[in-house]
Coordinates of C-alpha atoms in Angstrom, one line a residue:
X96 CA 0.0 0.0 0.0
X97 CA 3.2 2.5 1.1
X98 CA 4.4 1.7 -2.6
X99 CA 1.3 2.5 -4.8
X100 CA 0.6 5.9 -2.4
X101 CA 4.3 6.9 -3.5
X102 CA 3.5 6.9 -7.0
X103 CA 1.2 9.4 -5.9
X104 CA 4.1 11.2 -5.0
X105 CA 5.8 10.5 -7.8
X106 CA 3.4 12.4 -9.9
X107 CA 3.1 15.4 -8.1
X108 CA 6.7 15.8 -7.5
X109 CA 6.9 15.8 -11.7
X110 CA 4.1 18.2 -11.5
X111 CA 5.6 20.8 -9.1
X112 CA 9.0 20.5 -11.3
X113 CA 6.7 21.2 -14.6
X114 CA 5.0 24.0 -13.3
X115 CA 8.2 25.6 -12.2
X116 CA 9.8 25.2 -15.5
X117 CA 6.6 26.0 -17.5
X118 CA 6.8 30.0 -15.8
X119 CA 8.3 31.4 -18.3
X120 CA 7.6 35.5 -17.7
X121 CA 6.9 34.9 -13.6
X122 CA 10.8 34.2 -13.0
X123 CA 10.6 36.5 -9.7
X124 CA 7.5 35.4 -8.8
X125 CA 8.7 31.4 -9.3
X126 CA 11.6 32.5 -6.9
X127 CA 9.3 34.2 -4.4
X128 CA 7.0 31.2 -4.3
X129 CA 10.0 28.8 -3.8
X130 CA 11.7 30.3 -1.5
X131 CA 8.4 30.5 0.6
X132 CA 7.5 27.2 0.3
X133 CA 11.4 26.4 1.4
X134 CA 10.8 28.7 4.6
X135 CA 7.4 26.7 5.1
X136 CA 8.8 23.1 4.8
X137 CA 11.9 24.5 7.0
X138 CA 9.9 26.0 9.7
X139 CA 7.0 24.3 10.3
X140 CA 7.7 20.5 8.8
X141 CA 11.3 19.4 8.8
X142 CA 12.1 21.2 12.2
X143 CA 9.2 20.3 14.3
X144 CA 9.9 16.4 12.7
X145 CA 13.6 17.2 13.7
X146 CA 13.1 18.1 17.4
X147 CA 10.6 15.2 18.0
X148 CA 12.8 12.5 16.3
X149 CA 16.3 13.6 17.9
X150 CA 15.3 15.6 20.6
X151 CA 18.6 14.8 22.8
X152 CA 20.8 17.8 24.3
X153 CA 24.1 18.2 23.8
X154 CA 25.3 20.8 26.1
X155 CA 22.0 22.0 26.8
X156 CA 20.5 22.6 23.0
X157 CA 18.6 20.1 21.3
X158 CA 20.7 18.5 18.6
X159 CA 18.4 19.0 16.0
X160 CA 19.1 22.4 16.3
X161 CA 22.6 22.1 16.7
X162 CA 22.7 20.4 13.6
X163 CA 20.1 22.6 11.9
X164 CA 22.4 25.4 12.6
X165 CA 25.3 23.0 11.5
X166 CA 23.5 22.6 8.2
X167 CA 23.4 26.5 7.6
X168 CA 27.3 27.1 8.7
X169 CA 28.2 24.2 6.2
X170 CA 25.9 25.4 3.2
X171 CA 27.3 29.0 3.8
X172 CA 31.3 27.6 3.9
X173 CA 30.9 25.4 1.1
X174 CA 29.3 27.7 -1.0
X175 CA 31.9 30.4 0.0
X176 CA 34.8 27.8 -0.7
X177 CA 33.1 26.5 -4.0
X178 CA 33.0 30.2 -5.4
X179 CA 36.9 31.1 -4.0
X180 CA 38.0 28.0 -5.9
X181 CA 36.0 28.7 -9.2
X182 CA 37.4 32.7 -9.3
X183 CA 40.9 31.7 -8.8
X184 CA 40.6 29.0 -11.4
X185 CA 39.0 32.3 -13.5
X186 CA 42.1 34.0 -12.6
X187 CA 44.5 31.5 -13.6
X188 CA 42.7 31.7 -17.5
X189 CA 42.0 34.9 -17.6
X190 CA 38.8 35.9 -19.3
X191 CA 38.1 33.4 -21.4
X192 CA 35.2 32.2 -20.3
X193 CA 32.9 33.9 -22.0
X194 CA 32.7 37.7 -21.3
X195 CA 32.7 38.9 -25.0
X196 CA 30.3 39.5 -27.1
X197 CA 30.1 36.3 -29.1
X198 CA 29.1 34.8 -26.7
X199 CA 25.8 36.7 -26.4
X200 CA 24.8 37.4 -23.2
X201 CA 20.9 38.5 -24.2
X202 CA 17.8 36.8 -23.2
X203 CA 17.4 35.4 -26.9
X204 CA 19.9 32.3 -25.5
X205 CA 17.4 31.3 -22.5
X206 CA 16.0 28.9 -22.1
X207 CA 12.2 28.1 -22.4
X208 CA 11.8 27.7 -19.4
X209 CA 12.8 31.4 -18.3
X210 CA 15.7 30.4 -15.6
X211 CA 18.4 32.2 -17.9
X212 CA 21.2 30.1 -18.5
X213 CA 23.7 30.5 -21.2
X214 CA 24.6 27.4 -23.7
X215 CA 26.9 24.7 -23.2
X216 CA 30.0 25.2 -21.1
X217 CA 30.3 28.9 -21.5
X218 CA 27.1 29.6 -19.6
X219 CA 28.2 27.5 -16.0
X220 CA 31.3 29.5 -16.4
X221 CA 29.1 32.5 -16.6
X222 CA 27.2 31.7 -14.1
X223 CA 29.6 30.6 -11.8
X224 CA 31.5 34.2 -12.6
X225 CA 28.0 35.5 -11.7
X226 CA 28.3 34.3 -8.1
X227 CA 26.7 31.6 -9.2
X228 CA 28.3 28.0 -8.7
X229 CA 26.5 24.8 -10.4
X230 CA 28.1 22.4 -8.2
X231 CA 25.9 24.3 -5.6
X232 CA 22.6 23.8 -7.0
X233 CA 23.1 20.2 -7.2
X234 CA 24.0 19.5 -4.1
X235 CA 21.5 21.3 -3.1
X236 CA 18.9 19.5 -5.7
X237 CA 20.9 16.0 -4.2
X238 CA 19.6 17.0 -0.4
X239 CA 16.1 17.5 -1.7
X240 CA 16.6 13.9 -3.3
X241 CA 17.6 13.1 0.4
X242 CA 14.7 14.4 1.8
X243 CA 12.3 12.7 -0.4
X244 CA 14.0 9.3 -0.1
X245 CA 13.1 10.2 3.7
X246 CA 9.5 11.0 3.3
X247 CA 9.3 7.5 1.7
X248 CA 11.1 5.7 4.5
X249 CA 8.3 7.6 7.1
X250 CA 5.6 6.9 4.3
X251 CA 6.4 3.0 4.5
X252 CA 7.0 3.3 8.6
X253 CA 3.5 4.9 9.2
X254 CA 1.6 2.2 7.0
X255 CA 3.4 -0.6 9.1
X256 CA 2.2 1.5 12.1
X257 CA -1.4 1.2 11.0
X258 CA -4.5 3.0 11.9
X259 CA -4.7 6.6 10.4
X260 CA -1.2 7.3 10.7
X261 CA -0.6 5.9 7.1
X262 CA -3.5 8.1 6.0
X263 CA -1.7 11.8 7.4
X264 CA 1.8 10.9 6.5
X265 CA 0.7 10.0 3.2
X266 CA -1.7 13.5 2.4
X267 CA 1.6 15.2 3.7
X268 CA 4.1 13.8 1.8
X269 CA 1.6 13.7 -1.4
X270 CA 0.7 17.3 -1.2
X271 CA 4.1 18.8 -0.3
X272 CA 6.1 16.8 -2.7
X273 CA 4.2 19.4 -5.2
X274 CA 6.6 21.9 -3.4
X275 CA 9.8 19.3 -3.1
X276 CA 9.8 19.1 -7.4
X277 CA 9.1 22.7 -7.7
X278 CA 12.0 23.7 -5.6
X279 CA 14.3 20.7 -7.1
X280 CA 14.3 22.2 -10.0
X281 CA 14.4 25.7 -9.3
X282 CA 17.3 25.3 -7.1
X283 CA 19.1 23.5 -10.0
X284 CA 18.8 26.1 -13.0
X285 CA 19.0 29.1 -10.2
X286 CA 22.6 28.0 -10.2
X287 CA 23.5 27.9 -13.1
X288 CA 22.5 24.1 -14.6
X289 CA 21.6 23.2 -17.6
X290 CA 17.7 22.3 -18.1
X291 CA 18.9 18.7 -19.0
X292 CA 20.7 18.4 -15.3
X293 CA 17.6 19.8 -13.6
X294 CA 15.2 17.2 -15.0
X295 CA 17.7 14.9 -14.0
X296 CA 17.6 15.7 -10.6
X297 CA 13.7 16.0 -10.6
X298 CA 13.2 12.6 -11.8
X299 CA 15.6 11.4 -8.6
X300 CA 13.3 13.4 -6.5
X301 CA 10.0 11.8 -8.1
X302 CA 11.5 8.1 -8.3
X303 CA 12.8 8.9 -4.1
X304 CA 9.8 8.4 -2.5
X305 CA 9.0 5.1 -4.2
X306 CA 12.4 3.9 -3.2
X307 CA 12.2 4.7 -0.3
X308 CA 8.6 3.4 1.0
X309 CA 9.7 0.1 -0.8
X310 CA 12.8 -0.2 1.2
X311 CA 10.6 -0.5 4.2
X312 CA 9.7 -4.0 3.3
X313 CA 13.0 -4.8 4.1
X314 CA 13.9 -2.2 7.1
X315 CA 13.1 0.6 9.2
X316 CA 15.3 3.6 9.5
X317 CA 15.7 4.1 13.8
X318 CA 14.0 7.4 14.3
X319 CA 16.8 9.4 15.7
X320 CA 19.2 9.1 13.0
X321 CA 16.6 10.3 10.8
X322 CA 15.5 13.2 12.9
X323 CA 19.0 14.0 12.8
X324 CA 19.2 14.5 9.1
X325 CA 16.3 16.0 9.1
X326 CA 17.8 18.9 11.1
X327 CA 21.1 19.1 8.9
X328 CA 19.0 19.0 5.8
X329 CA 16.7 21.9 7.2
X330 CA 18.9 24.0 7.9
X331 CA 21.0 23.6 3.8
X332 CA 17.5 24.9 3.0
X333 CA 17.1 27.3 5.2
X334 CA 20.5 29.1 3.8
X335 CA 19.1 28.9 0.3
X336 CA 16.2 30.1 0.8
X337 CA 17.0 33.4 2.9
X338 CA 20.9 33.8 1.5
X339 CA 20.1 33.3 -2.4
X340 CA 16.8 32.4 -3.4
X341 CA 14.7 35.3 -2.0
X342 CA 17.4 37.8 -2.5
X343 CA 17.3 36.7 -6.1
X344 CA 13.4 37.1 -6.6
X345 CA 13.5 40.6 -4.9
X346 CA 17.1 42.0 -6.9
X347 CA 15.1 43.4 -10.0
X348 CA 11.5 42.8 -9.2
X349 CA 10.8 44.0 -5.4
X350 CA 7.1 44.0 -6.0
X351 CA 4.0 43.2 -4.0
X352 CA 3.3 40.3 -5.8
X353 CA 6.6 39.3 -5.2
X354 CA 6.3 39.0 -1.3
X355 CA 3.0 37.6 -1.8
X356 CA 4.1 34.8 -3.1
X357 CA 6.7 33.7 -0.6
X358 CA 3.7 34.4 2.3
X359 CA 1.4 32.3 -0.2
X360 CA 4.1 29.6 0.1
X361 CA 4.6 29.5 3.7
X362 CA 0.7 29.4 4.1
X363 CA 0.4 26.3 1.6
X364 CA 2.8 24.5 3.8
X365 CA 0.9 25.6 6.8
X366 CA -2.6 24.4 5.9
X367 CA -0.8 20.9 4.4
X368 CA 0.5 20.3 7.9
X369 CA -2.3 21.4 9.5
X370 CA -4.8 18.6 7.2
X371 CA -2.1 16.4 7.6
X372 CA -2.0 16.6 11.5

């Protein structure tokens, strides 16, 4: 039963990944609505499932949050270290990556999907000169994969439970992997990855769940190591969300509509933990 309600997730996952990419003239709003929907999934699902699952102190803090704010420190370094290494590899080349006109750098060479990316190898050098390092995005994109295989691990766990804890867990993970494809694939062409490397990484997030809620008939994941995760993983997101993604949406379109969206996002994951509970 944990296995056919994952293809359930499955499918949404693909949907929230096509809708994202399918926004072509909305790029600011796409961003605002991710990173909302990040924050939301952050604050009110990942955490609270941290603190319950690997609610130990260590020194007198929780270490869910210790490793929540783990997660941040390490996103923020390795993003830092990522982009010191790529400029001084820049440096060593000089400017040939790119930065002349032949390479165009007009929206006529973005792709249809609106998350503007340059072709072939020129345009991760150009992003990565932007600030913007691929490697980044994927990891990124490779936690959410993380996440999802998790989802399908507490999918399979609540059916074995019984009762209507199979029910909740599996209206929660259904509805939010919406958001968890969405935000897969933004996070992978934010940074600079071509389209073909995000649907990649969107079809590991659909095909996660699955996997996971299958490997169930065989094992159960103890609950503090996953709680544990849970924290790290929360707080990689939380970094991305407030340090580049929202940023981003705001830098050339800080309209109303704009914030709305990230609200709009942290309310959708509200009310889907609130039906859920």
């Amino acid at each position: 039963m944990a296995v056919i309600v994952a293809l359930g997730a499955f499918l949404m996952t693909l949907a929230g990944g096509w809708t994202a990419q399918r926004v072509t003239d909305r790029r600011h709003l796409v961003l605002g609505l991710a990173g909302g929907l990040m924050l939301g999934v952050v604050g009110l699902d990942l955490l609270p499932e941290a603190m319950h699952a690997a609610g130990d102190e260590v020194f007198g803090v929780p270490l869910a949050l210790l490793l929540f704010v783990g997660g941040f420190l390490v996103a923020h370094c390795a993003e830092r270290l990522l982009a010191v290494r790529q400029a001084s590899h820049g440096a060593r080349n000089g400017d040939g990556h790119g930065h002349g006109d032949a390479h165009g750098h007009g929206d006529a060479h973005g792709d249809k999907d609106g998350l503007h990316v340059h072709g072939g190898q020129d345009g991760a050098a150009d992003a990565e000169h932007g600030g913007r390092v691929p490697q980044v995005g994927l990891a990124a994109a490779a936690a959410m994969v993380g996440h999802s295989l998790a989802d399908g691990v507490a999918l399979g766990a609540a059916f074995q439970v019984g009762g209507g804890m199979g029910v909740a867990v599996a209206l929660a993970v259904i509805t939010h992997d919406f958001a968890d494809g969405f935000n897969t694939y933004t996070l992978t062409r934010l940074y600079g990855n071509a389209r073909r490397k995000a649907l990649l990484m969107l079809f590991a997030d659909a095909v996660a769940p699955v996997v996971g809620a299958a490997s169930t008939v065989l094992f159960t994941l103890p609950e503090e190591p996953l709680g544990a995760y849970l924290g790290f993983f929360g707080g990689v997101l939380l970094y991305l969300a407030a340090a580049e993604i929202l940023p981003e949406a705001h830098h050339k379109h800080p309209a109303l509509s704009t914030l709305m969206c990230t609200v709009g996002g942290v309310a959708g994951i509200w009310l889907v933990v609130g039906l859920a509970d």
